[in-house]
mmCIF file of C-alpha atoms in Angstrom:
data_model
loop_
_atom_site.group_PDB
_atom_site.id
_atom_site.type_symbol
_atom_site.label_atom_id
_atom_site.label_comp_id
_atom_site.label_asym_id
_atom_site.label_seq_id
_atom_site.Cartn_x
_atom_site.Cartn_y
_atom_site.Cartn_z
ATOM 1 C CA MET A 1 4.461 -30.334 26.317
ATOM 2 C CA SER A 2 3.792 -33.122 28.799
ATOM 3 C CA GLN A 3 0.975 -34.757 26.768
ATOM 4 C CA ARG A 4 1.890 -37.456 24.584
ATOM 5 C CA TRP A 5 -0.291 -38.312 21.319
ATOM 6 C CA GLN A 6 -0.714 -41.858 20.279
ATOM 7 C CA LYS A 7 -1.031 -40.611 16.719
ATOM 8 C CA VAL A 8 -1.249 -37.343 14.991
ATOM 9 C CA ASP A 9 -4.435 -38.276 13.220
ATOM 10 C CA ALA A 10 -5.991 -39.047 16.703
ATOM 11 C CA PHE A 11 -5.092 -35.654 17.892
ATOM 12 C CA LEU A 12 -6.462 -33.852 14.812
ATOM 13 C CA GLN A 13 -10.098 -35.007 15.554
ATOM 14 C CA ASP A 14 -9.747 -32.983 18.848
ATOM 15 C CA VAL A 15 -8.916 -29.561 17.021
ATOM 16 C CA PHE A 16 -11.095 -26.936 16.507
ATOM 17 C CA PHE A 17 -11.069 -25.419 12.746
ATOM 18 C CA VAL A 18 -12.478 -21.927 12.868
ATOM 19 C CA THR A 19 -14.195 -21.056 9.664
ATOM 20 C CA GLY A 20 -17.623 -19.647 8.356
ATOM 21 C CA ASN A 21 -17.124 -21.392 5.119
ATOM 22 C CA ARG A 22 -18.176 -24.878 4.257
ATOM 23 C CA PHE A 23 -15.774 -25.283 1.333
ATOM 24 C CA LYS A 24 -12.865 -24.563 3.450
ATOM 25 C CA LEU A 25 -13.834 -26.907 5.982
ATOM 26 C CA ALA A 26 -14.194 -29.531 3.249
ATOM 27 C CA GLU A 27 -10.676 -28.721 1.771
ATOM 28 C CA VAL A 28 -9.216 -28.927 5.258
ATOM 29 C CA GLU A 29 -10.891 -32.259 6.187
ATOM 30 C CA ALA A 30 -9.885 -33.963 3.041
ATOM 31 C CA VAL A 31 -6.244 -33.365 3.955
ATOM 32 C CA LEU A 32 -6.321 -33.619 7.797
ATOM 33 C CA GLY A 33 -9.134 -35.797 8.445
ATOM 34 C CA LYS A 34 -12.478 -35.181 10.435
ATOM 35 C CA MET A 35 -12.043 -32.249 12.949
ATOM 36 C CA ARG A 36 -14.379 -30.245 15.305
ATOM 37 C CA HIS A 37 -15.735 -27.135 13.463
ATOM 38 C CA VAL A 38 -16.568 -23.776 14.976
ATOM 39 C CA ASP A 39 -17.989 -20.836 13.207
ATOM 40 C CA LEU A 40 -16.740 -17.974 15.081
ATOM 41 C CA ASP A 41 -16.241 -14.259 13.944
ATOM 42 C CA LEU A 42 -12.880 -13.493 15.131
ATOM 43 C CA PRO A 43 -11.325 -9.768 14.638
ATOM 44 C CA GLU A 44 -8.520 -9.618 11.963
ATOM 45 C CA VAL A 45 -5.847 -7.242 13.194
ATOM 46 C CA GLN A 46 -3.963 -4.805 10.737
ATOM 47 C CA GLU A 47 -0.667 -6.521 9.687
ATOM 48 C CA LEU A 48 1.230 -7.179 6.616
ATOM 49 C CA ASP A 49 2.612 -10.271 8.026
ATOM 50 C CA SER A 50 -0.192 -13.227 7.771
ATOM 51 C CA ARG A 51 1.513 -14.824 10.797
ATOM 52 C CA LYS A 52 0.495 -11.986 13.015
ATOM 53 C CA VAL A 53 -3.030 -12.038 11.896
ATOM 54 C CA VAL A 54 -3.131 -15.816 12.713
ATOM 55 C CA ILE A 55 -1.541 -15.193 16.044
ATOM 56 C CA ALA A 56 -4.138 -12.603 17.119
ATOM 57 C CA LYS A 57 -7.022 -14.818 15.846
ATOM 58 C CA ALA A 58 -5.634 -17.926 17.600
ATOM 59 C CA GLN A 59 -5.253 -15.951 20.971
ATOM 60 C CA ALA A 60 -8.817 -14.812 20.428
ATOM 61 C CA ALA A 61 -10.124 -18.330 19.996
ATOM 62 C CA LEU A 62 -7.987 -19.964 22.991
ATOM 63 C CA GLN A 63 -9.533 -17.208 25.108
ATOM 64 C CA GLN A 64 -13.061 -18.229 24.113
ATOM 65 C CA GLY A 65 -12.157 -21.660 25.188
ATOM 66 C CA TYR A 66 -11.465 -23.302 21.656
ATOM 67 C CA SER A 67 -8.159 -25.315 22.228
ATOM 68 C CA PRO A 68 -6.352 -26.699 20.322
ATOM 69 C CA VAL A 69 -7.584 -24.442 17.451
ATOM 70 C CA LEU A 70 -6.425 -24.157 13.742
ATOM 71 C CA ILE A 71 -6.695 -20.768 11.998
ATOM 72 C CA GLU A 72 -6.203 -19.784 8.434
ATOM 73 C CA ASP A 73 -5.212 -16.727 6.738
ATOM 74 C CA THR A 74 -5.050 -16.092 3.018
ATOM 75 C CA SER A 75 -3.233 -13.098 1.462
ATOM 76 C CA LEU A 76 -2.252 -11.938 -2.027
ATOM 77 C CA SER A 77 0.944 -9.840 -2.377
ATOM 78 C CA LEU A 78 2.231 -7.742 -5.363
ATOM 79 C CA THR A 79 5.901 -7.344 -6.030
ATOM 80 C CA ALA A 80 5.514 -3.922 -7.093
ATOM 81 C CA LEU A 81 3.732 -2.819 -3.897
ATOM 82 C CA ASN A 82 6.448 -4.364 -1.463
ATOM 83 C CA GLY A 83 3.942 -6.939 -0.176
ATOM 84 C CA LEU A 84 0.845 -5.059 -0.351
ATOM 85 C CA PRO A 85 -2.148 -5.755 -0.176
ATOM 86 C CA GLY A 86 -0.997 -9.097 1.614
ATOM 87 C CA PRO A 87 -3.520 -9.912 4.347
ATOM 88 C CA LEU A 88 -5.412 -6.547 3.563
ATOM 89 C CA ILE A 89 -6.420 -7.892 0.242
ATOM 90 C CA LYS A 90 -10.112 -8.066 1.341
ATOM 91 C CA TRP A 91 -10.277 -4.200 1.479
ATOM 92 C CA PHE A 92 -8.561 -3.709 -1.565
ATOM 93 C CA LEU A 93 -11.138 -5.846 -3.366
ATOM 94 C CA LYS A 94 -13.905 -4.247 -1.498
ATOM 95 C CA ALA A 95 -12.706 -0.650 -2.455
ATOM 96 C CA LEU A 96 -11.321 -1.133 -6.026
ATOM 97 C CA GLY A 97 -12.530 -4.649 -7.159
ATOM 98 C CA GLY A 98 -10.229 -7.012 -8.961
ATOM 99 C CA GLU A 99 -9.774 -4.740 -11.984
ATOM 100 C CA GLY A 100 -8.495 -1.851 -9.659
ATOM 101 C CA VAL A 101 -6.081 -4.364 -8.026
ATOM 102 C CA TYR A 102 -4.657 -5.370 -11.513
ATOM 103 C CA GLN A 103 -4.353 -1.693 -12.352
ATOM 104 C CA MET A 104 -2.237 -1.136 -9.419
ATOM 105 C CA GLY A 105 0.316 -3.480 -10.660
ATOM 106 C CA LEU A 106 0.024 -2.313 -14.195
ATOM 107 C CA SER A 107 0.591 1.315 -13.287
ATOM 108 C CA ARG A 108 3.897 0.201 -11.746
ATOM 109 C CA ASN A 109 4.802 -1.968 -14.740
ATOM 110 C CA ASP A 110 5.097 -5.259 -12.631
ATOM 111 C CA CYS A 111 2.137 -7.426 -12.443
ATOM 112 C CA GLN A 112 4.266 -10.081 -10.591
ATOM 113 C CA ALA A 113 2.190 -11.608 -7.646
ATOM 114 C CA GLU A 114 1.910 -14.280 -5.095
ATOM 115 C CA VAL A 115 -0.927 -16.034 -2.970
ATOM 116 C CA ARG A 116 -0.097 -17.464 0.221
ATOM 117 C CA THR A 117 -1.995 -19.393 3.099
ATOM 118 C CA ILE A 118 -0.757 -19.736 6.423
ATOM 119 C CA PHE A 119 -2.398 -22.163 8.761
ATOM 120 C CA GLY A 120 -1.625 -21.825 12.477
ATOM 121 C CA LEU A 121 -2.425 -24.686 14.831
ATOM 122 C CA ALA A 122 -2.468 -23.400 18.374
ATOM 123 C CA LEU A 123 -1.736 -25.983 21.047
ATOM 124 C CA GLY A 124 -1.877 -23.143 23.563
ATOM 125 C CA PRO A 125 -0.914 -19.663 23.933
ATOM 126 C CA GLN A 126 2.770 -20.185 23.650
ATOM 127 C CA THR A 127 2.808 -23.148 21.061
ATOM 128 C CA LEU A 128 1.731 -22.526 17.475
ATOM 129 C CA ILE A 129 2.603 -24.948 14.544
ATOM 130 C CA TYR A 130 2.682 -23.313 11.107
ATOM 131 C CA GLY A 131 1.885 -24.813 7.752
ATOM 132 C CA GLU A 132 2.687 -22.581 4.711
ATOM 133 C CA GLY A 133 1.747 -22.735 1.045
ATOM 134 C CA VAL A 134 2.737 -20.327 -1.526
ATOM 135 C CA VAL A 135 1.716 -20.064 -5.397
ATOM 136 C CA PRO A 136 3.693 -17.562 -7.603
ATOM 137 C CA GLY A 137 1.951 -16.013 -10.519
ATOM 138 C CA LYS A 138 0.724 -12.782 -11.799
ATOM 139 C CA VAL A 139 -2.308 -10.526 -11.654
ATOM 140 C CA VAL A 140 -4.000 -9.876 -15.000
ATOM 141 C CA PRO A 141 -7.283 -8.355 -16.312
ATOM 142 C CA PRO A 142 -10.283 -10.232 -14.742
ATOM 143 C CA ARG A 143 -11.264 -13.524 -16.665
ATOM 144 C CA GLY A 144 -13.568 -16.166 -15.431
ATOM 145 C CA ARG A 145 -15.427 -16.132 -11.917
ATOM 146 C CA GLY A 146 -14.944 -17.278 -8.540
ATOM 147 C CA PHE A 147 -14.405 -15.846 -4.998
ATOM 148 C CA GLY A 148 -12.197 -12.816 -4.257
ATOM 149 C CA TRP A 149 -9.210 -12.485 -6.549
ATOM 150 C CA ASP A 150 -9.761 -15.691 -8.449
ATOM 151 C CA ALA A 151 -10.446 -14.085 -11.654
ATOM 152 C CA ILE A 152 -7.245 -11.759 -11.649
ATOM 153 C CA PHE A 153 -4.682 -14.263 -10.361
ATOM 154 C CA GLN A 154 -2.836 -16.306 -13.000
ATOM 155 C CA PRO A 155 -0.614 -19.018 -11.533
ATOM 156 C CA GLU A 156 2.803 -19.429 -12.952
ATOM 157 C CA GLY A 157 2.677 -22.554 -15.357
ATOM 158 C CA SER A 158 -0.988 -22.056 -16.314
ATOM 159 C CA ASP A 159 -2.666 -19.902 -19.076
ATOM 160 C CA MET A 160 -5.741 -19.610 -17.030
ATOM 161 C CA THR A 161 -6.744 -17.545 -14.067
ATOM 162 C CA MET A 162 -8.057 -19.572 -10.828
ATOM 163 C CA GLY A 163 -11.525 -18.174 -11.993
ATOM 164 C CA GLU A 164 -11.329 -20.071 -15.286
ATOM 165 C CA MET A 165 -10.328 -23.442 -13.781
ATOM 166 C CA THR A 166 -12.421 -26.589 -12.853
ATOM 167 C CA PRO A 167 -12.107 -27.350 -9.218
ATOM 168 C CA GLU A 168 -9.589 -30.125 -9.990
ATOM 169 C CA GLN A 169 -7.382 -27.824 -12.172
ATOM 170 C CA LYS A 170 -7.598 -25.406 -9.297
ATOM 171 C CA SER A 171 -6.416 -27.723 -6.580
ATOM 172 C CA SER A 172 -3.361 -28.440 -8.324
ATOM 173 C CA PHE A 173 -2.556 -24.729 -7.847
ATOM 174 C CA SER A 174 -4.114 -24.393 -4.470
ATOM 175 C CA MET A 175 -1.942 -22.600 -1.808
ATOM 176 C CA ARG A 176 -4.215 -23.871 0.725
ATOM 177 C CA VAL A 177 -3.893 -27.454 -0.167
ATOM 178 C CA ARG A 178 0.006 -26.865 -0.088
ATOM 179 C CA ALA A 179 -0.283 -25.017 3.301
ATOM 180 C CA LEU A 180 -2.208 -28.036 4.768
ATOM 181 C CA GLN A 181 0.390 -30.651 3.329
ATOM 182 C CA ASP A 182 3.194 -28.365 5.084
ATOM 183 C CA LEU A 183 1.162 -28.285 8.329
ATOM 184 C CA ARG A 184 0.743 -31.977 8.329
ATOM 185 C CA VAL A 185 4.609 -32.543 7.969
ATOM 186 C CA GLN A 186 5.336 -29.958 10.618
ATOM 187 C CA LEU A 187 2.962 -31.628 13.104
ATOM 188 C CA GLU A 188 4.378 -34.905 12.384
ATOM 189 C CA ARG A 189 8.079 -33.372 12.998
ATOM 190 C CA PHE A 190 6.614 -32.005 16.309
ATOM 191 C CA HIS A 191 4.935 -35.048 17.415
ATOM 192 C CA ALA A 192 8.130 -37.002 16.675
ATOM 193 C CA SER A 193 10.234 -34.507 18.789
ATOM 194 C CA ILE A 194 7.940 -34.703 21.811
ATOM 195 C CA ALA A 195 7.884 -38.511 21.363
ATOM 196 C CA ARG A 196 11.814 -38.418 21.599
ATOM 197 C CA ASP A 197 11.670 -36.286 24.534
ATOM 198 C CA ASP A 198 9.525 -38.530 26.651
ATOM 199 C CA ASP A 199 12.015 -41.587 25.858
ATOM 200 C CA MET B 1 -27.021 6.443 32.077
ATOM 201 C CA SER B 2 -28.285 6.994 35.831
ATOM 202 C CA GLN B 3 -25.137 8.886 36.671
ATOM 203 C CA ARG B 4 -25.401 12.708 36.463
ATOM 204 C CA TRP B 5 -22.364 15.102 36.077
ATOM 205 C CA GLN B 6 -22.215 18.258 37.513
ATOM 206 C CA LYS B 7 -20.063 19.568 34.737
ATOM 207 C CA VAL B 8 -18.598 18.263 31.537
ATOM 208 C CA ASP B 9 -15.104 19.440 32.429
ATOM 209 C CA ALA B 10 -15.382 17.592 35.726
ATOM 210 C CA PHE B 11 -16.347 14.412 34.003
ATOM 211 C CA LEU B 12 -13.439 14.764 31.534
ATOM 212 C CA GLN B 13 -10.799 14.587 34.273
ATOM 213 C CA ASP B 14 -12.049 10.920 34.981
ATOM 214 C CA VAL B 15 -11.534 9.991 31.442
ATOM 215 C CA PHE B 16 -8.629 7.693 30.388
ATOM 216 C CA PHE B 17 -7.035 8.706 27.114
ATOM 217 C CA VAL B 18 -5.087 6.000 25.456
ATOM 218 C CA THR B 19 -1.879 6.893 23.529
ATOM 219 C CA GLY B 20 1.741 6.285 23.402
ATOM 220 C CA ASN B 21 2.279 9.725 22.056
ATOM 221 C CA ARG B 22 3.092 12.787 24.221
ATOM 222 C CA PHE B 23 2.156 15.177 21.633
ATOM 223 C CA LYS B 24 -1.230 13.732 21.092
ATOM 224 C CA LEU B 25 -1.803 13.789 24.733
ATOM 225 C CA ALA B 26 -0.770 17.618 24.851
ATOM 226 C CA GLU B 27 -2.947 18.346 22.017
ATOM 227 C CA VAL B 28 -5.947 16.704 23.298
ATOM 228 C CA GLU B 29 -5.440 18.217 26.999
ATOM 229 C CA ALA B 30 -5.195 21.594 25.172
ATOM 230 C CA VAL B 31 -8.912 21.409 24.121
ATOM 231 C CA LEU B 32 -10.284 18.963 26.720
ATOM 232 C CA GLY B 33 -8.306 19.766 29.818
ATOM 233 C CA LYS B 34 -6.345 17.336 32.026
ATOM 234 C CA MET B 35 -7.083 13.731 31.707
ATOM 235 C CA ARG B 36 -5.866 10.452 32.807
ATOM 236 C CA HIS B 37 -3.410 8.984 30.609
ATOM 237 C CA VAL B 38 -2.771 5.356 29.735
ATOM 238 C CA ASP B 39 -0.201 3.969 27.257
ATOM 239 C CA LEU B 40 -1.789 0.660 26.083
ATOM 240 C CA ASP B 41 -0.900 -1.357 22.951
ATOM 241 C CA LEU B 42 -4.392 -1.966 21.661
ATOM 242 C CA PRO B 43 -4.983 -4.056 18.367
ATOM 243 C CA GLU B 44 -6.294 -2.291 15.366
ATOM 244 C CA VAL B 45 -8.774 -4.338 13.386
ATOM 245 C CA GLN B 46 -8.769 -4.362 9.708
ATOM 246 C CA GLU B 47 -11.610 -1.881 8.581
ATOM 247 C CA LEU B 48 -12.107 0.841 6.117
ATOM 248 C CA ASP B 49 -14.297 2.564 8.456
ATOM 249 C CA SER B 50 -12.460 4.447 11.168
ATOM 250 C CA ARG B 51 -15.383 4.110 13.618
ATOM 251 C CA LYS B 52 -15.120 0.405 13.573
ATOM 252 C CA VAL B 53 -11.481 0.531 14.450
ATOM 253 C CA VAL B 54 -12.299 3.038 17.285
ATOM 254 C CA ILE B 55 -15.153 0.557 18.681
ATOM 255 C CA ALA B 56 -12.931 -2.311 18.546
ATOM 256 C CA LYS B 57 -10.070 -0.379 20.557
ATOM 257 C CA ALA B 58 -12.629 1.004 23.011
ATOM 258 C CA GLN B 59 -14.143 -2.513 23.858
ATOM 259 C CA ALA B 60 -10.611 -3.840 24.456
ATOM 260 C CA ALA B 61 -9.796 -0.876 26.618
ATOM 261 C CA LEU B 62 -13.004 -1.282 28.729
ATOM 262 C CA GLN B 63 -12.388 -4.730 29.073
ATOM 263 C CA GLN B 64 -9.014 -4.119 30.607
ATOM 264 C CA GLY B 65 -10.874 -1.787 33.151
ATOM 265 C CA TYR B 66 -10.306 1.620 31.559
ATOM 266 C CA SER B 67 -13.553 3.355 31.678
ATOM 267 C CA PRO B 68 -14.462 5.930 30.633
ATOM 268 C CA VAL B 69 -12.127 5.843 27.907
ATOM 269 C CA LEU B 70 -11.130 8.100 24.909
ATOM 270 C CA ILE B 71 -9.922 6.597 21.693
ATOM 271 C CA GLU B 72 -8.343 8.295 18.569
ATOM 272 C CA ASP B 73 -8.088 7.058 14.898
ATOM 273 C CA THR B 74 -6.691 9.027 12.118
ATOM 274 C CA SER B 75 -6.854 8.141 8.404
ATOM 275 C CA LEU B 76 -5.976 9.360 4.864
ATOM 276 C CA SER B 77 -8.293 8.447 2.049
ATOM 277 C CA LEU B 78 -7.788 8.929 -1.707
ATOM 278 C CA THR B 79 -10.810 9.770 -3.794
ATOM 279 C CA ALA B 80 -9.194 7.672 -6.660
ATOM 280 C CA LEU B 81 -9.050 4.719 -4.409
ATOM 281 C CA ASN B 82 -12.736 4.812 -3.027
ATOM 282 C CA GLY B 83 -11.415 5.606 0.501
ATOM 283 C CA LEU B 84 -8.422 3.595 0.537
ATOM 284 C CA PRO B 85 -5.968 3.547 2.365
ATOM 285 C CA GLY B 86 -8.283 5.067 5.247
ATOM 286 C CA PRO B 87 -7.496 3.450 8.540
ATOM 287 C CA LEU B 88 -4.910 1.352 6.912
ATOM 288 C CA ILE B 89 -2.557 4.371 5.880
ATOM 289 C CA LYS B 90 0.137 3.051 8.199
ATOM 290 C CA TRP B 91 0.737 -0.167 6.048
ATOM 291 C CA PHE B 92 0.747 1.833 2.846
ATOM 292 C CA LEU B 93 3.368 4.072 4.397
ATOM 293 C CA LYS B 94 5.309 1.127 5.511
ATOM 294 C CA ALA B 95 5.336 -0.711 2.228
ATOM 295 C CA LEU B 96 5.455 2.206 -0.226
ATOM 296 C CA GLY B 97 6.484 5.474 1.561
ATOM 297 C CA GLY B 98 4.791 8.664 1.182
ATOM 298 C CA GLU B 99 5.974 9.048 -2.588
ATOM 299 C CA GLY B 100 4.342 5.597 -3.341
ATOM 300 C CA VAL B 101 0.953 6.729 -1.728
ATOM 301 C CA TYR B 102 1.118 9.836 -3.925
ATOM 302 C CA GLN B 103 1.905 7.864 -7.088
ATOM 303 C CA MET B 104 -1.045 5.748 -6.573
ATOM 304 C CA GLY B 105 -3.302 8.975 -6.915
ATOM 305 C CA LEU B 106 -1.165 10.087 -9.806
ATOM 306 C CA SER B 107 -1.538 6.882 -11.653
ATOM 307 C CA ARG B 108 -5.301 7.187 -11.332
ATOM 308 C CA ASN B 109 -5.116 10.878 -12.462
ATOM 309 C CA ASP B 110 -6.793 11.982 -9.093
ATOM 310 C CA CYS B 111 -4.701 13.269 -6.266
ATOM 311 C CA GLN B 112 -7.765 14.440 -4.352
ATOM 312 C CA ALA B 113 -7.546 13.298 -0.847
ATOM 313 C CA GLU B 114 -8.805 13.950 2.942
ATOM 314 C CA VAL B 115 -7.607 13.302 6.319
ATOM 315 C CA ARG B 116 -10.033 12.554 9.062
ATOM 316 C CA THR B 117 -9.671 12.024 12.698
ATOM 317 C CA ILE B 118 -12.385 10.219 14.893
ATOM 318 C CA PHE B 119 -12.367 10.401 18.639
ATOM 319 C CA GLY B 120 -14.603 7.957 20.467
ATOM 320 C CA LEU B 121 -15.327 8.560 23.975
ATOM 321 C CA ALA B 122 -16.693 5.365 25.537
ATOM 322 C CA LEU B 123 -18.791 5.602 28.719
ATOM 323 C CA GLY B 124 -19.461 1.893 28.638
ATOM 324 C CA PRO B 125 -19.716 -0.851 26.284
ATOM 325 C CA GLN B 126 -23.164 0.555 24.818
ATOM 326 C CA THR B 127 -22.435 4.390 24.964
ATOM 327 C CA LEU B 128 -19.781 5.755 22.515
ATOM 328 C CA ILE B 129 -19.747 9.688 21.874
ATOM 329 C CA TYR B 130 -17.973 10.565 18.628
ATOM 330 C CA GLY B 131 -16.156 13.684 17.426
ATOM 331 C CA GLU B 132 -15.129 14.043 13.819
ATOM 332 C CA GLY B 133 -12.735 16.411 12.082
ATOM 333 C CA VAL B 134 -12.004 16.149 8.393
ATOM 334 C CA VAL B 135 -9.463 18.355 6.335
ATOM 335 C CA PRO B 136 -9.741 18.292 2.370
ATOM 336 C CA GLY B 137 -6.762 18.522 0.367
ATOM 337 C CA LYS B 138 -4.523 16.457 -2.007
ATOM 338 C CA VAL B 139 -1.554 14.270 -2.063
ATOM 339 C CA VAL B 140 1.552 15.717 -3.588
ATOM 340 C CA PRO B 141 5.536 14.950 -4.124
ATOM 341 C CA PRO B 142 6.779 14.821 -0.443
ATOM 342 C CA ARG B 143 7.807 18.252 0.553
ATOM 343 C CA GLY B 144 9.046 19.127 4.154
ATOM 344 C CA ARG B 145 9.223 16.633 7.192
ATOM 345 C CA GLY B 146 7.222 15.396 9.919
ATOM 346 C CA PHE B 147 5.318 12.235 10.789
ATOM 347 C CA GLY B 148 3.464 9.765 8.661
ATOM 348 C CA TRP B 149 2.013 11.339 5.624
ATOM 349 C CA ASP B 150 2.656 15.088 6.597
ATOM 350 C CA ALA B 151 4.981 15.609 3.845
ATOM 351 C CA ILE B 152 2.599 14.340 1.058
ATOM 352 C CA PHE B 153 -0.618 16.072 2.090
ATOM 353 C CA GLN B 154 -1.443 19.647 1.028
ATOM 354 C CA PRO B 155 -4.786 20.961 2.769
ATOM 355 C CA GLU B 156 -7.192 22.896 0.608
ATOM 356 C CA GLY B 157 -6.433 26.597 1.203
ATOM 357 C CA SER B 158 -2.643 26.107 1.613
ATOM 358 C CA ASP B 159 0.423 26.089 -0.618
ATOM 359 C CA MET B 160 2.217 24.146 1.975
ATOM 360 C CA THR B 161 2.232 20.534 2.882
ATOM 361 C CA MET B 162 1.503 19.666 6.479
ATOM 362 C CA GLY B 163 5.154 18.941 6.592
ATOM 363 C CA GLU B 164 6.276 22.301 5.724
ATOM 364 C CA MET B 165 4.131 24.167 8.229
ATOM 365 C CA THR B 166 5.045 25.388 11.655
ATOM 366 C CA PRO B 167 3.123 23.824 14.646
ATOM 367 C CA GLU B 168 0.992 27.181 14.610
ATOM 368 C CA GLN B 169 0.134 27.016 10.995
ATOM 369 C CA LYS B 170 -0.527 23.192 11.221
ATOM 370 C CA SER B 171 -3.032 23.452 13.999
ATOM 371 C CA SER B 172 -5.195 25.592 11.936
ATOM 372 C CA PHE B 173 -5.452 22.728 9.363
ATOM 373 C CA SER B 174 -5.449 20.101 12.156
ATOM 374 C CA MET B 175 -8.218 17.440 11.871
ATOM 375 C CA ARG B 176 -7.434 16.304 15.349
ATOM 376 C CA VAL B 177 -8.229 19.814 16.960
ATOM 377 C CA ARG B 178 -11.441 19.864 14.770
ATOM 378 C CA ALA B 179 -12.348 16.412 16.050
ATOM 379 C CA LEU B 180 -11.679 17.407 19.437
ATOM 380 C CA GLN B 181 -13.897 20.611 19.123
ATOM 381 C CA ASP B 182 -16.721 18.492 17.728
ATOM 382 C CA LEU B 183 -16.333 15.827 20.560
ATOM 383 C CA ARG B 184 -16.674 18.727 23.187
ATOM 384 C CA VAL B 185 -19.958 19.815 21.382
ATOM 385 C CA GLN B 186 -21.365 16.219 21.209
ATOM 386 C CA LEU B 187 -20.356 15.764 24.874
ATOM 387 C CA GLU B 188 -22.270 19.033 26.004
ATOM 388 C CA ARG B 189 -25.335 17.930 23.851
ATOM 389 C CA PHE B 190 -25.317 14.513 25.491
ATOM 390 C CA HIS B 191 -24.940 16.106 28.995
ATOM 391 C CA ALA B 192 -27.827 18.426 28.342
ATOM 392 C CA SER B 193 -29.915 15.502 27.282
ATOM 393 C CA ILE B 194 -29.397 13.357 30.314
ATOM 394 C CA ALA B 195 -29.574 16.353 32.633
ATOM 395 C CA ARG B 196 -33.197 16.867 30.891
ATOM 396 C CA ASP B 197 -33.982 13.283 31.399
ATOM 397 C CA ASP B 198 -33.508 13.752 35.078
ATOM 398 C CA ASP B 199 -36.030 16.462 35.512
#
């Protein structure tokens, strides 16, 4: 990196965030400030490791000229299934619904689960900075409403599922908010390290 | 298609088959004759429909200059899981092993399953010819050896798993051989239709 940023905040204004979801965009901008937004349909590769999904998406976005670019992947993993569904959760929900995913834990006598968001900020094909946020909990019979697995995931320390919470309650258990806060920390560290190199 | 082939067999000699597996190559050439072979690592996208996995791989191969190109995808689906794992079978085996996949059927009281191979022969970005082969059966506790799900899949009409069969026995239950035979039929039909257009 020969480029030197004056401030992380100024740099972030140049970053493209790839999403088709306005709510995600609002959530990201609440932590990282105003960014450039692009609604791209990028292929999701088959992997159990979210970082590899993020890397493939970042490469595809860079190839299309979006640089620097921020990519997000959120996954739900069951301990009893050795990490499945992980980033494949979308297909489990599509085939089996929330109830079916819960039954998978139940049939193995272990409903322990975690949700995880990985943000990858690609400065170029060789430089990715990650932010990670994890919320431990368990899968339960569906209660409440919301997107995807919200109704079957009950975070540790709560007696409600994500689907039963108000937006304010939900944000205190948000793997995405935690991942964004971690990304900001990692980005400040990276910035400090290149600033030091320049001295 | 303005190009006209004299014979399907001559055309097939120009086709690139993408695989890193010598045994698959031999199996394909036994039905389709000698082809060009390329060992490419193409990304597999997340889909429950094998055809979409094949389409994405074919587009990637064409972009790299391999044209015409033949792509293969094999999947295993459980009735009880509404089509899962499907093309995602690799990750289920990685996380849970064959025994774990069998347990998934058992816990839903339905071990009915099918294995399916889709071959996609891309003549260009807009022209894909498919061959499909399906073998119905069930998942059972692992018996015998072999690659992937061989030891847990028992085809209808057999009291052995694929993992217990000799190569000769196995080929009579091969979804891949059936798909190749279907592909040849589809290709002959396509050839006949463009020959007719030229008249």
